[in-house]
Each structure stands twice: as structure tokens, then as C-alpha cells.
CSV table of C-alpha atoms in Angstrom, one decimal:
chain,number,residue,atom,x,y,z
A,142,UNK,CA,86.6,-27.5,-2.7
A,143,UNK,CA,88.7,-25.8,-5.4
A,144,UNK,CA,88.3,-22.1,-6.4
A,145,UNK,CA,86.6,-22.9,-9.7
A,146,UNK,CA,83.9,-25.0,-7.9
A,147,UNK,CA,83.3,-22.2,-5.3
A,148,UNK,CA,82.9,-19.6,-8.1
A,149,UNK,CA,80.6,-21.9,-9.9
A,150,UNK,CA,78.3,-22.3,-6.9
A,151,UNK,CA,78.4,-18.5,-6.4
A,152,UNK,CA,77.3,-18.0,-10.0
A,153,UNK,CA,74.6,-20.7,-9.6
A,154,UNK,CA,73.4,-18.8,-6.6
A,155,UNK,CA,73.2,-15.5,-8.5
A,156,UNK,CA,71.3,-16.9,-11.4
A,157,UNK,CA,68.9,-19.1,-9.5
A,158,UNK,CA,68.1,-16.4,-6.9
A,159,UNK,CA,67.5,-13.9,-9.6
A,160,UNK,CA,64.9,-16.2,-11.2
A,161,UNK,CA,63.4,-17.1,-7.9
A,162,UNK,CA,63.0,-13.4,-6.9
A,163,UNK,CA,61.4,-12.5,-10.2
A,164,UNK,CA,58.6,-15.1,-9.7
A,165,UNK,CA,58.4,-14.7,-5.9
A,166,UNK,CA,59.0,-18.4,-5.4
A,167,UNK,CA,62.5,-18.5,-4.0
A,168,UNK,CA,65.2,-20.6,-5.8
A,169,UNK,CA,64.5,-23.9,-4.2
A,170,UNK,CA,62.6,-25.2,-7.3
A,171,UNK,CA,66.0,-25.1,-9.1
A,172,UNK,CA,68.4,-25.6,-6.2
A,173,UNK,CA,66.8,-28.9,-5.2
A,174,UNK,CA,67.0,-30.6,-8.7
A,175,UNK,CA,70.6,-29.3,-9.1
A,176,UNK,CA,71.7,-30.7,-5.8
A,177,UNK,CA,70.0,-34.0,-6.5
A,178,UNK,CA,71.9,-34.2,-9.9
A,179,UNK,CA,75.3,-33.2,-8.7
A,180,UNK,CA,75.3,-34.8,-5.3
A,181,UNK,CA,73.4,-38.2,-5.6
A,182,UNK,CA,75.1,-39.4,-2.4
A,183,UNK,CA,73.3,-36.8,-0.3
A,184,UNK,CA,70.3,-37.8,1.7
A,185,UNK,CA,67.0,-36.0,0.8
A,186,UNK,CA,67.2,-34.2,4.1
A,187,UNK,CA,70.6,-32.8,3.3
A,188,UNK,CA,69.4,-31.7,-0.1
A,189,UNK,CA,66.4,-30.0,1.5
A,190,UNK,CA,68.4,-28.4,4.3
A,191,UNK,CA,71.2,-27.0,2.0
A,192,UNK,CA,68.6,-25.7,-0.5
A,193,UNK,CA,66.6,-24.0,2.2
A,194,UNK,CA,69.7,-22.3,3.5
A,195,UNK,CA,70.3,-20.7,0.1
A,196,UNK,CA,66.6,-19.9,-0.4
A,197,UNK,CA,66.7,-18.0,2.9
A,198,UNK,CA,69.7,-15.9,1.7
A,199,UNK,CA,67.7,-15.3,-1.6
A,200,UNK,CA,64.5,-14.4,0.3
A,201,UNK,CA,66.2,-12.0,2.7
A,202,UNK,CA,68.0,-10.2,-0.2
A,203,UNK,CA,64.9,-10.0,-2.3
A,204,UNK,CA,62.8,-8.8,0.6
A,205,UNK,CA,65.2,-5.9,1.2
A,206,UNK,CA,64.9,-4.9,-2.4
A,207,UNK,CA,61.1,-5.1,-2.3
A,208,UNK,CA,61.0,-3.0,0.9
A,209,UNK,CA,62.7,-0.2,-1.0
A,210,UNK,CA,60.1,-0.6,-3.8
A,211,UNK,CA,57.3,-0.3,-1.3
A,212,UNK,CA,55.4,-3.3,-2.7
A,213,UNK,CA,54.9,-5.4,0.5
A,214,UNK,CA,51.6,-5.5,2.3
A,215,UNK,CA,52.9,-5.8,5.8
A,216,UNK,CA,49.7,-6.6,7.6
A,217,UNK,CA,49.4,-9.8,5.5
A,218,UNK,CA,53.1,-10.5,5.4
A,219,UNK,CA,53.5,-10.5,9.2
A,220,UNK,CA,50.3,-12.5,9.9
A,221,UNK,CA,51.0,-15.2,7.3
A,222,UNK,CA,54.7,-15.4,8.3
A,223,UNK,CA,53.8,-16.3,11.9
A,224,UNK,CA,51.3,-18.9,10.5
A,225,UNK,CA,54.1,-20.7,8.7
A,226,UNK,CA,56.2,-21.4,11.8
A,227,UNK,CA,54.6,-24.6,13.1
A,228,UNK,CA,54.6,-26.2,9.6
A,229,UNK,CA,58.2,-25.2,9.0
A,230,UNK,CA,59.4,-27.1,12.1
A,231,UNK,CA,57.3,-30.2,11.4
A,232,UNK,CA,58.3,-30.3,7.7
A,233,UNK,CA,62.0,-30.3,8.6
A,234,UNK,CA,61.6,-33.4,10.7
A,235,UNK,CA,59.4,-35.3,8.2
A,236,UNK,CA,62.0,-34.7,5.5
A,237,UNK,CA,64.3,-37.2,7.3
A,238,UNK,CA,61.9,-40.1,6.3
A,239,UNK,CA,62.1,-39.7,2.5
A,240,UNK,CA,64.3,-41.9,0.4
A,241,UNK,CA,65.9,-40.6,-2.8
A,242,UNK,CA,63.6,-41.8,-5.5
A,243,UNK,CA,60.5,-41.3,-3.4
A,244,UNK,CA,61.5,-37.7,-2.7
A,245,UNK,CA,62.1,-37.0,-6.5
A,246,UNK,CA,58.7,-38.5,-7.4
A,247,UNK,CA,56.6,-36.6,-4.8
A,248,UNK,CA,58.5,-33.4,-5.2
A,249,UNK,CA,58.1,-33.6,-9.0
A,250,UNK,CA,54.4,-34.5,-8.7
A,251,UNK,CA,53.8,-31.5,-6.4
A,252,UNK,CA,55.6,-29.1,-8.9
A,253,UNK,CA,53.6,-30.5,-11.8
A,254,UNK,CA,50.3,-29.8,-10.1
A,255,UNK,CA,51.3,-26.2,-9.3
A,256,UNK,CA,52.6,-25.7,-12.8
A,257,UNK,CA,49.3,-26.8,-14.3
A,258,UNK,CA,47.2,-24.7,-11.9
A,259,UNK,CA,49.2,-21.5,-12.6
A,260,UNK,CA,49.2,-22.0,-16.3
A,261,UNK,CA,45.4,-22.7,-16.4
A,262,UNK,CA,44.6,-19.6,-14.3
A,263,UNK,CA,46.9,-17.4,-16.3
A,264,UNK,CA,45.4,-18.4,-19.7
A,265,UNK,CA,41.9,-18.3,-18.4
A,266,UNK,CA,42.1,-14.8,-16.9
A,267,UNK,CA,44.4,-13.2,-19.5
A,268,UNK,CA,46.2,-10.0,-18.4
A,269,UNK,CA,45.3,-9.2,-14.9
A,270,UNK,CA,43.4,-5.9,-14.4
A,271,UNK,CA,44.0,-5.2,-10.7
A,272,UNK,CA,47.6,-4.2,-11.1
A,273,UNK,CA,46.6,-0.6,-10.4
A,274,UNK,CA,45.4,-1.4,-6.8
A,275,UNK,CA,47.3,0.4,-4.1
A,276,UNK,CA,48.4,-1.2,-0.8
A,277,UNK,CA,45.8,0.6,1.3
A,278,UNK,CA,43.0,-0.4,-1.1
A,279,UNK,CA,43.5,-4.2,-0.9
A,280,UNK,CA,41.2,-6.4,1.2
A,281,UNK,CA,41.7,-10.1,1.6
A,282,UNK,CA,40.5,-13.2,3.5
A,283,UNK,CA,42.7,-13.6,6.6
A,284,UNK,CA,41.4,-17.0,7.5
A,285,UNK,CA,42.2,-18.5,4.0
A,286,UNK,CA,45.6,-16.8,4.2
A,287,UNK,CA,46.5,-18.3,7.5
A,288,UNK,CA,45.4,-21.8,6.6
A,289,UNK,CA,47.4,-21.6,3.3
A,290,UNK,CA,50.4,-20.4,5.2
A,291,UNK,CA,50.4,-23.3,7.6
A,292,UNK,CA,50.5,-25.7,4.7
A,293,UNK,CA,53.2,-23.5,3.0
A,294,UNK,CA,55.4,-23.7,6.0
A,295,UNK,CA,55.2,-27.5,6.1
A,296,UNK,CA,55.9,-28.0,2.4
A,297,UNK,CA,58.7,-25.4,2.4
A,298,UNK,CA,60.7,-27.3,5.0
A,299,UNK,CA,59.7,-30.7,3.6
A,300,UNK,CA,60.9,-30.0,0.0
A,301,UNK,CA,63.4,-27.2,0.6
A,302,UNK,CA,61.7,-24.9,-1.9
A,303,UNK,CA,60.5,-22.0,0.1
A,304,UNK,CA,56.8,-21.4,0.1
A,305,UNK,CA,56.4,-18.8,-2.7
A,306,UNK,CA,55.5,-21.5,-5.2
A,307,UNK,CA,52.2,-21.9,-3.3
A,308,UNK,CA,51.9,-18.5,-1.7
A,309,UNK,CA,52.1,-16.4,-4.9
A,310,UNK,CA,49.2,-18.2,-6.7
A,311,UNK,CA,47.2,-18.2,-3.4
A,312,UNK,CA,47.7,-14.5,-2.9
A,313,UNK,CA,46.8,-13.8,-6.5
A,314,UNK,CA,43.9,-16.1,-7.2
A,315,UNK,CA,42.4,-16.7,-3.8
A,316,UNK,CA,43.0,-13.3,-2.1
A,317,UNK,CA,43.0,-10.9,-5.1
A,318,UNK,CA,46.5,-9.5,-4.8
A,319,UNK,CA,48.1,-7.8,-7.8
A,320,UNK,CA,50.9,-10.0,-9.2
A,321,UNK,CA,53.8,-7.7,-8.3
A,322,UNK,CA,52.4,-7.1,-4.8
A,323,UNK,CA,52.0,-10.9,-4.4
A,324,UNK,CA,55.6,-11.7,-5.3
A,325,UNK,CA,56.9,-9.0,-3.0
A,326,UNK,CA,54.7,-10.0,0.0
A,327,UNK,CA,55.4,-13.6,-0.7
A,328,UNK,CA,59.2,-12.9,-0.5
A,329,UNK,CA,58.7,-11.3,3.0
A,330,UNK,CA,56.9,-14.4,4.2
A,331,UNK,CA,59.5,-16.6,2.5
A,332,UNK,CA,62.3,-14.9,4.4
A,333,UNK,CA,60.8,-15.5,7.8
A,334,UNK,CA,59.4,-19.0,7.2
A,335,UNK,CA,62.6,-20.4,5.6
A,336,UNK,CA,64.7,-18.9,8.4
A,337,UNK,CA,62.7,-21.1,10.9
A,338,UNK,CA,63.0,-24.1,8.6
A,339,UNK,CA,66.7,-23.5,8.1
A,340,UNK,CA,67.4,-23.3,11.8
A,341,UNK,CA,65.5,-26.6,12.3
A,342,UNK,CA,67.6,-28.3,9.6
A,343,UNK,CA,70.8,-26.8,11.0
A,344,UNK,CA,70.0,-28.3,14.4
A,345,UNK,CA,69.4,-31.6,12.8
A,346,UNK,CA,72.7,-31.5,10.8
A,347,UNK,CA,71.1,-31.3,7.4
A,348,UNK,CA,73.1,-28.5,5.9
A,349,UNK,CA,76.3,-29.0,3.8
A,350,UNK,CA,77.9,-25.6,4.4
A,351,UNK,CA,80.8,-26.1,1.9
A,352,UNK,CA,78.1,-25.8,-0.9
A,353,UNK,CA,75.5,-23.8,1.0
A,354,UNK,CA,77.8,-20.8,1.8
A,355,UNK,CA,79.0,-20.0,-1.8
A,356,UNK,CA,75.4,-20.5,-3.1
A,357,UNK,CA,74.1,-18.3,-0.3
A,358,UNK,CA,76.5,-15.5,-1.2
A,359,UNK,CA,75.4,-15.7,-4.8
A,360,UNK,CA,71.8,-15.7,-3.7
A,361,UNK,CA,72.3,-12.5,-1.8
A,362,UNK,CA,73.4,-10.8,-5.0
A,363,UNK,CA,70.8,-12.6,-7.2
A,364,UNK,CA,68.0,-11.4,-4.9
A,365,UNK,CA,68.8,-7.8,-5.6
A,366,UNK,CA,69.2,-8.4,-9.4
A,367,UNK,CA,65.9,-10.4,-9.6
A,368,UNK,CA,63.9,-7.6,-7.8
A,369,UNK,CA,65.3,-5.1,-10.2
A,370,UNK,CA,64.3,-7.1,-13.3
A,371,UNK,CA,60.9,-8.0,-11.9
A,372,UNK,CA,60.0,-4.4,-11.6
A,373,UNK,CA,60.3,-4.1,-15.4
A,374,UNK,CA,58.3,-7.2,-16.4
A,375,UNK,CA,54.6,-7.6,-17.1
A,376,UNK,CA,52.6,-9.6,-14.6
A,377,UNK,CA,51.6,-12.1,-17.3
A,378,UNK,CA,55.2,-12.6,-18.3
A,379,UNK,CA,56.2,-13.5,-14.7
A,380,UNK,CA,53.3,-16.1,-14.4
A,381,UNK,CA,54.0,-17.7,-17.8
A,382,UNK,CA,57.7,-18.1,-16.9
A,383,UNK,CA,56.8,-19.6,-13.5
A,384,UNK,CA,54.4,-22.1,-15.1
A,385,UNK,CA,56.8,-23.3,-17.8
A,386,UNK,CA,59.9,-23.4,-15.6
A,387,UNK,CA,58.2,-25.4,-12.9
A,388,UNK,CA,56.6,-27.8,-15.4
A,389,UNK,CA,59.9,-28.7,-17.0
A,390,UNK,CA,61.6,-29.3,-13.7
A,391,UNK,CA,58.6,-31.4,-12.5
A,392,UNK,CA,58.7,-33.7,-15.5
A,393,UNK,CA,62.4,-34.3,-15.2
A,394,UNK,CA,62.2,-35.1,-11.5
A,395,UNK,CA,59.3,-37.6,-12.0
A,396,UNK,CA,61.3,-39.3,-14.9
A,397,UNK,CA,64.5,-39.6,-12.9
A,398,UNK,CA,62.7,-41.0,-9.9
A,399,UNK,CA,62.2,-44.3,-11.9
A,400,UNK,CA,58.9,-44.8,-10.0
A,401,UNK,CA,56.8,-44.8,-13.1
A,402,UNK,CA,59.4,-45.7,-15.8
């Protein structure tokens, strides 16, 4: 790979990881469509594995930044991280059975549902009031969190997106987390669950390191940048950006799958 291409992938990693860290969803929702577009010859499993490698770099970097900001609820983060492990391993193996168009369609459909859910909840509730809650004041349903985390681990490794796209809304709307605390805690969970998924994909030969490494380097830098920016954004702004961005990507993936059109 030439120098220009390497620098381009590093820059891609910075931008995508910054956006992923801001919304707490990791960069997979952008990396996967980008890899599908530029590398149509890749199998879905390789797209997923390479994306998950970069998402792991993003998540680790963002988590370090959020640790410094003291926004992570560790009791939930550790419990839910462990719950993602079984699903992460199973999802990595199931990814091998997707074909290209089928992967685009189901991934796009999943993103579209999540976009609609987040947008609906955000408009319905308006600006969230619980942002003033402190870490020690928060109570949450551990059973719901564990069940959601098992599903998150599976979908994370299946689609290569990290689990924040599900975990952030679940933490906010099902367990009452303030938005900024949800994105930070989600990033901790993301770092651990994607590490397991990435290892499984690596052992299966699903990672294209020539692309993954420069994107991963950029993601390490972007994770720090995203956490810095997120600290200065309103909760509602983060959620609106998440809903719109995910919706646009979803529609494009469904259209390019040629399953419906």
C-alpha cells in the first residue's frame, strides 16, 4: 500500500473514531459501510473483522479519556462487559455465513430500526433532566442490563459495529443513565466486548491488517479527540446526531443491497 493510502486510512480512523466516541457507539457504523464500498471483493466476515479491530482501538482510546473524566459507572461497566463475552464469540462465527448483499440488507435494517427508536425517544422526551445525577446516586436494573449485554455482544461481532449503538439507548431509556454517563460506560463495555470479538475474528483469519493497522492508529487518536468534544456537547445534540447519522447509513446500505430494489 502506498504512503498516500496509509495516511488516508489514518485520517479516516481519526474522523470516524472521533464521531464514534462522541455518540458512544464506536466507529463500526461508519467503518463497515466504508469497507463495503472500497473493498467489494472482501467477504462480509473480513469486513466485520477489520472493522471490529479498528473499533477496539477506538474504544480503548475513548475509554482512557472517559476514565480521566470520571464518567464511567464501573459496577455496571464490568458486569455488562462480562455478559457480552459469550455473544461476542458466537457472533464472530455466525458472520462467516453471510453473503455480501444479505449482509448489507440485514445490517442496514438493523441500523434503521435503531435510528428510528433513538429519534422517537429523543423527540418524545425532549431535553433530558437527569444529567445532574452523580455516579453514586444511580440505580439500575441489573437483570435487564445483563440480558441486553448478551445480545449486544452477539450483534457486535456479527456486524463489526461494537455494541454502543444498542447499549447507549438501553442504558439511557431502559436503565435511566444520564446521556454522558451512558456514552462513557458504554465505551468501557465496548472496549472489553470488542476485544473478545476481535480475538475470535483474528483466530479465524478475518482481519485485513494492511488496512486495519493504519485505521487503528487513527482510531487511537480519534478516541481522545471525540471524548474531548463530547464533554462540550449537550446530551440532546449527541442523540440527534446519532439518530440522523445512523439513519442515513442504514438507507444507503439497504439500497445498495439490491434486495428490495
